[in-house]
PDB file of C-alpha atoms in Angstrom:
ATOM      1  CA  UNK A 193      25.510  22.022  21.402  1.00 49.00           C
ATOM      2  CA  UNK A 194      25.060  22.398  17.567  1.00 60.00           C
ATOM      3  CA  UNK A 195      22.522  24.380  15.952  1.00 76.00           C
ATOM      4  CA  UNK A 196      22.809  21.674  13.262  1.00 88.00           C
ATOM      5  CA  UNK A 197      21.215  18.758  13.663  1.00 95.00           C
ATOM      6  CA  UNK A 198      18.690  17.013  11.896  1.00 95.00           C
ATOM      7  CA  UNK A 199      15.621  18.486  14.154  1.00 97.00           C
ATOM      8  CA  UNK A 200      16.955  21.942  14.881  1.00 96.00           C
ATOM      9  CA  UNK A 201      16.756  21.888  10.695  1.00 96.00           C
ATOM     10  CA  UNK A 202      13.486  20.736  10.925  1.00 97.00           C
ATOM     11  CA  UNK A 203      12.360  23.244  13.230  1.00 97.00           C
ATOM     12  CA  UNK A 204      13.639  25.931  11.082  1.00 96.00           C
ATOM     13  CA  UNK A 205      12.108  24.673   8.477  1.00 97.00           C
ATOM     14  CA  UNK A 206      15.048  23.966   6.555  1.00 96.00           C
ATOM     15  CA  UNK A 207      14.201  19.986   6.161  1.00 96.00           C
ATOM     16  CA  UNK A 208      10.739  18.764   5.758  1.00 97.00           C
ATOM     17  CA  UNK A 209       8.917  17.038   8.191  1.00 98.00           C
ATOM     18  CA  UNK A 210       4.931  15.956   8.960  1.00 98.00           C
ATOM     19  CA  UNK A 211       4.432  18.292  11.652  1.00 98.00           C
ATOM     20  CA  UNK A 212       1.388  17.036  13.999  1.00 98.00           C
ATOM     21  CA  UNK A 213       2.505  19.804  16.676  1.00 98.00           C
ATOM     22  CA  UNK A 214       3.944  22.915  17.199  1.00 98.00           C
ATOM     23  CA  UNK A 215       3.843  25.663  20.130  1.00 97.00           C
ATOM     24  CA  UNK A 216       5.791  28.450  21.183  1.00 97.00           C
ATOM     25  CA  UNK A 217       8.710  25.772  22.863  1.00 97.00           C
ATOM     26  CA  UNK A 218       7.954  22.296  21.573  1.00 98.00           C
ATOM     27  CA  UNK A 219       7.731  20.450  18.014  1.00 98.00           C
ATOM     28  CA  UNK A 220       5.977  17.674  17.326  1.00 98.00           C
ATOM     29  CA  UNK A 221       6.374  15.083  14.070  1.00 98.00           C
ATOM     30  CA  UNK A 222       5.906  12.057  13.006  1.00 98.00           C
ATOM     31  CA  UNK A 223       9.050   9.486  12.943  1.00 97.00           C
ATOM     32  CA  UNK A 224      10.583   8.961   9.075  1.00 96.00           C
ATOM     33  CA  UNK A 225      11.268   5.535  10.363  1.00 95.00           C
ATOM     34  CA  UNK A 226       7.976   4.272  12.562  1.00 97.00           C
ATOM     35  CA  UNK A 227       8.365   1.584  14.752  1.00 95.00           C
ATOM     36  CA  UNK A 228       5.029   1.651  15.387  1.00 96.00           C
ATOM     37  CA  UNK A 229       1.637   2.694  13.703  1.00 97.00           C
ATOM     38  CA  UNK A 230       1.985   5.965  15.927  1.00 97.00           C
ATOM     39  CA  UNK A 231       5.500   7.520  16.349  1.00 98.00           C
ATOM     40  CA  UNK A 232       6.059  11.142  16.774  1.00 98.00           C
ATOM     41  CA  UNK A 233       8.497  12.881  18.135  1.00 98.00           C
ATOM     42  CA  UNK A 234       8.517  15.537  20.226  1.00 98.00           C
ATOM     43  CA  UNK A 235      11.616  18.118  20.089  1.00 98.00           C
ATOM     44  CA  UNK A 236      11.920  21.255  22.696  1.00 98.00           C
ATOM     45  CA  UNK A 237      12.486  24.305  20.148  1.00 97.00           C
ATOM     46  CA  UNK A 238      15.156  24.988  22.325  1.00 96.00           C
ATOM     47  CA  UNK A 239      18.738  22.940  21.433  1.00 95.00           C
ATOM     48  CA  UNK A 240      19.784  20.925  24.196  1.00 97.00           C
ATOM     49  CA  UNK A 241      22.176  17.822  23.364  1.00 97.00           C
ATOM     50  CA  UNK A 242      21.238  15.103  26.217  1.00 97.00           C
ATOM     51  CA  UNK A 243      19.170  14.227  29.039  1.00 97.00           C
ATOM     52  CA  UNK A 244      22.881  15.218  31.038  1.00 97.00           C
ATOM     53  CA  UNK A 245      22.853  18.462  29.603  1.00 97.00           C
ATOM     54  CA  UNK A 246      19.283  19.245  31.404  1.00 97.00           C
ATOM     55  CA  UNK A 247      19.674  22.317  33.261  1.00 96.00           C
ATOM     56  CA  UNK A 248      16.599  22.671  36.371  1.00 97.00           C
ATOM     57  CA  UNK A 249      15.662  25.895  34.773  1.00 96.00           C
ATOM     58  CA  UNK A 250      14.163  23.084  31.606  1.00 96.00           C
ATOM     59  CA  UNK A 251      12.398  20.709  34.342  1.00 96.00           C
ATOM     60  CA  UNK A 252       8.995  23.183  32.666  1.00 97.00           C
ATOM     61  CA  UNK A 253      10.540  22.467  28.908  1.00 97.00           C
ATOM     62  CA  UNK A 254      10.726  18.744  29.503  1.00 97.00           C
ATOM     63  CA  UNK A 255       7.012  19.023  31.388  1.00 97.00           C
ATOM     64  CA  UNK A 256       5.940  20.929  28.198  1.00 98.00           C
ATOM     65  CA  UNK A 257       7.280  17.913  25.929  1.00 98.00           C
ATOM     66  CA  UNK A 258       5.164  15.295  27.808  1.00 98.00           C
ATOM     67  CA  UNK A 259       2.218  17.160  28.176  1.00 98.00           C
ATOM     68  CA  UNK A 260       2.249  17.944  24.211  1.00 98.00           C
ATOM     69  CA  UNK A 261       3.165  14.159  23.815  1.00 98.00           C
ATOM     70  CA  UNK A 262      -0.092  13.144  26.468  1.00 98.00           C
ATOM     71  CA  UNK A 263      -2.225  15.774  24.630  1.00 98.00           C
ATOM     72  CA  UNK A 264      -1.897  14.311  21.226  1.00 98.00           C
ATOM     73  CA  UNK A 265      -2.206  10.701  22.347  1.00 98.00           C
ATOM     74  CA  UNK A 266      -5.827  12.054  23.755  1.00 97.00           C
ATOM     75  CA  UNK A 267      -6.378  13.972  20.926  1.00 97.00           C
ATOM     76  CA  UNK A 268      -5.844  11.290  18.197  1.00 96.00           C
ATOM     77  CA  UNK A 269      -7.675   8.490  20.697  1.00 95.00           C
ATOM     78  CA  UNK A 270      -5.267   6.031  21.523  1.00 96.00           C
ATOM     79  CA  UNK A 271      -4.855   7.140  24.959  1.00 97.00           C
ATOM     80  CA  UNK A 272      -7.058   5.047  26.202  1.00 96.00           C
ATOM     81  CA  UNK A 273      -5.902   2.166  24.890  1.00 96.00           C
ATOM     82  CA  UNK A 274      -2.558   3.327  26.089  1.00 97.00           C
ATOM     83  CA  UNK A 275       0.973   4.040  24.633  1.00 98.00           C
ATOM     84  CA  UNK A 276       4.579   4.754  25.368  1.00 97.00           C
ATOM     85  CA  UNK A 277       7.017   7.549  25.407  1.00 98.00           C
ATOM     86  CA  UNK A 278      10.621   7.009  25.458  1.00 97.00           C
ATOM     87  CA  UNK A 279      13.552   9.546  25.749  1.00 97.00           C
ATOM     88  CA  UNK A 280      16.997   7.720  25.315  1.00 97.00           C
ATOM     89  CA  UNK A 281      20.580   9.128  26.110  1.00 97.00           C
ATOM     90  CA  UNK A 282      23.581   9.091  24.044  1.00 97.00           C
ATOM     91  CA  UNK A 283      24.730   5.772  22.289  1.00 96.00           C
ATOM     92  CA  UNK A 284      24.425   3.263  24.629  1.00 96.00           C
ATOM     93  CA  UNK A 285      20.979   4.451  25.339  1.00 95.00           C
ATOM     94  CA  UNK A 286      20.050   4.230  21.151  1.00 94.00           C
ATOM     95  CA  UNK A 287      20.027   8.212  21.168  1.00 96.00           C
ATOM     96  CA  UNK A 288      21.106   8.934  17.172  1.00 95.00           C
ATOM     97  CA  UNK A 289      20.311  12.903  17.121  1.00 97.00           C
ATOM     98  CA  UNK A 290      21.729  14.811  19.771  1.00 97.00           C
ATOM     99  CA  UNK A 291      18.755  17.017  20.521  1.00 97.00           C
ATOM    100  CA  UNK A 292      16.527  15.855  23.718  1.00 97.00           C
ATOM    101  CA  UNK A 293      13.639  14.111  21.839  1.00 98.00           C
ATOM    102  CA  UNK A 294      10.386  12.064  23.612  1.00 98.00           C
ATOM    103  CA  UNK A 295       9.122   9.501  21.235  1.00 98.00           C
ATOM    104  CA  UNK A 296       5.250   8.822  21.627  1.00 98.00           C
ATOM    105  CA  UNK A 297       4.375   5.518  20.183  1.00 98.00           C
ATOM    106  CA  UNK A 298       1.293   3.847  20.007  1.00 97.00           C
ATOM    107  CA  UNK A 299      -1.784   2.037  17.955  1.00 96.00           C
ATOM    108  CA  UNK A 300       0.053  -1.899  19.056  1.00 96.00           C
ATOM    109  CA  UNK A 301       0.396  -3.171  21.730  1.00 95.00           C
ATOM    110  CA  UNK A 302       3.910  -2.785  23.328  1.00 95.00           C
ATOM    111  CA  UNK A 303       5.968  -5.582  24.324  1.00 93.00           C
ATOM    112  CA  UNK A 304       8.932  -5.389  27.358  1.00 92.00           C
ATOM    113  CA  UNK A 305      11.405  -5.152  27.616  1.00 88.00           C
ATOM    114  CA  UNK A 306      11.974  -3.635  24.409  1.00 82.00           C
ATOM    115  CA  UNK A 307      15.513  -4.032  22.723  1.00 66.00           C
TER     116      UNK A 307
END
């Protein structure tokens, strides 16, 4: 996989980007194009392409990516009214960056199935 992309630029700083989250492994932002009153993404610091390209020794990366995704929606207080977090896979799936991403969106409520 590239180094390139859009959000392995973001995490080196090299593009700007709201940042709502960062650890040692995962990234969080907030989506440049929202399609809801909450969307953030949440990128693993390390590259990986797709959802095929998971290897088991990232089952704890991915884990890290939801729990960062859960502890925001908590933190920010929407939890509770609830939300959704979405991962898609390569074009057919409506992936456009080819680095794993969860989106966590939230504050509406969410229709299905969704497009």
């Amino acid at each position: 996989m590239s180094d390139d992309t859009l959000f392995a630029k973001i995490i080196r700083r090299e593009i700007p980007a709201e940042i709502v989250h960062e650890d040692e492994h995962v990234l969080g932002f907030r989506d440049i194009d929202p399609k809801a009153p909450v969307h953030v993404l949440f990128v693993p610091k390390k590259a990986v392409a797709t959802l095929d390209d998971i290897q088991p020794e990232d089952a704890e990366l991915v884990g890290r990516m939801v729990l960062a995704a859960t502890a925001y929606a908590r933190a920010q207080e929407f939890a509770r009214d609830g939300y959704r977090v979405v991962m898609n896979c390569r074009e057919h799936g409506g992936q456009s960056v080819y680095h794993i991403h969860l989106h966590l969106l939230g504050g509406r409520q969410m229709t299905w199935p969704p497009g």
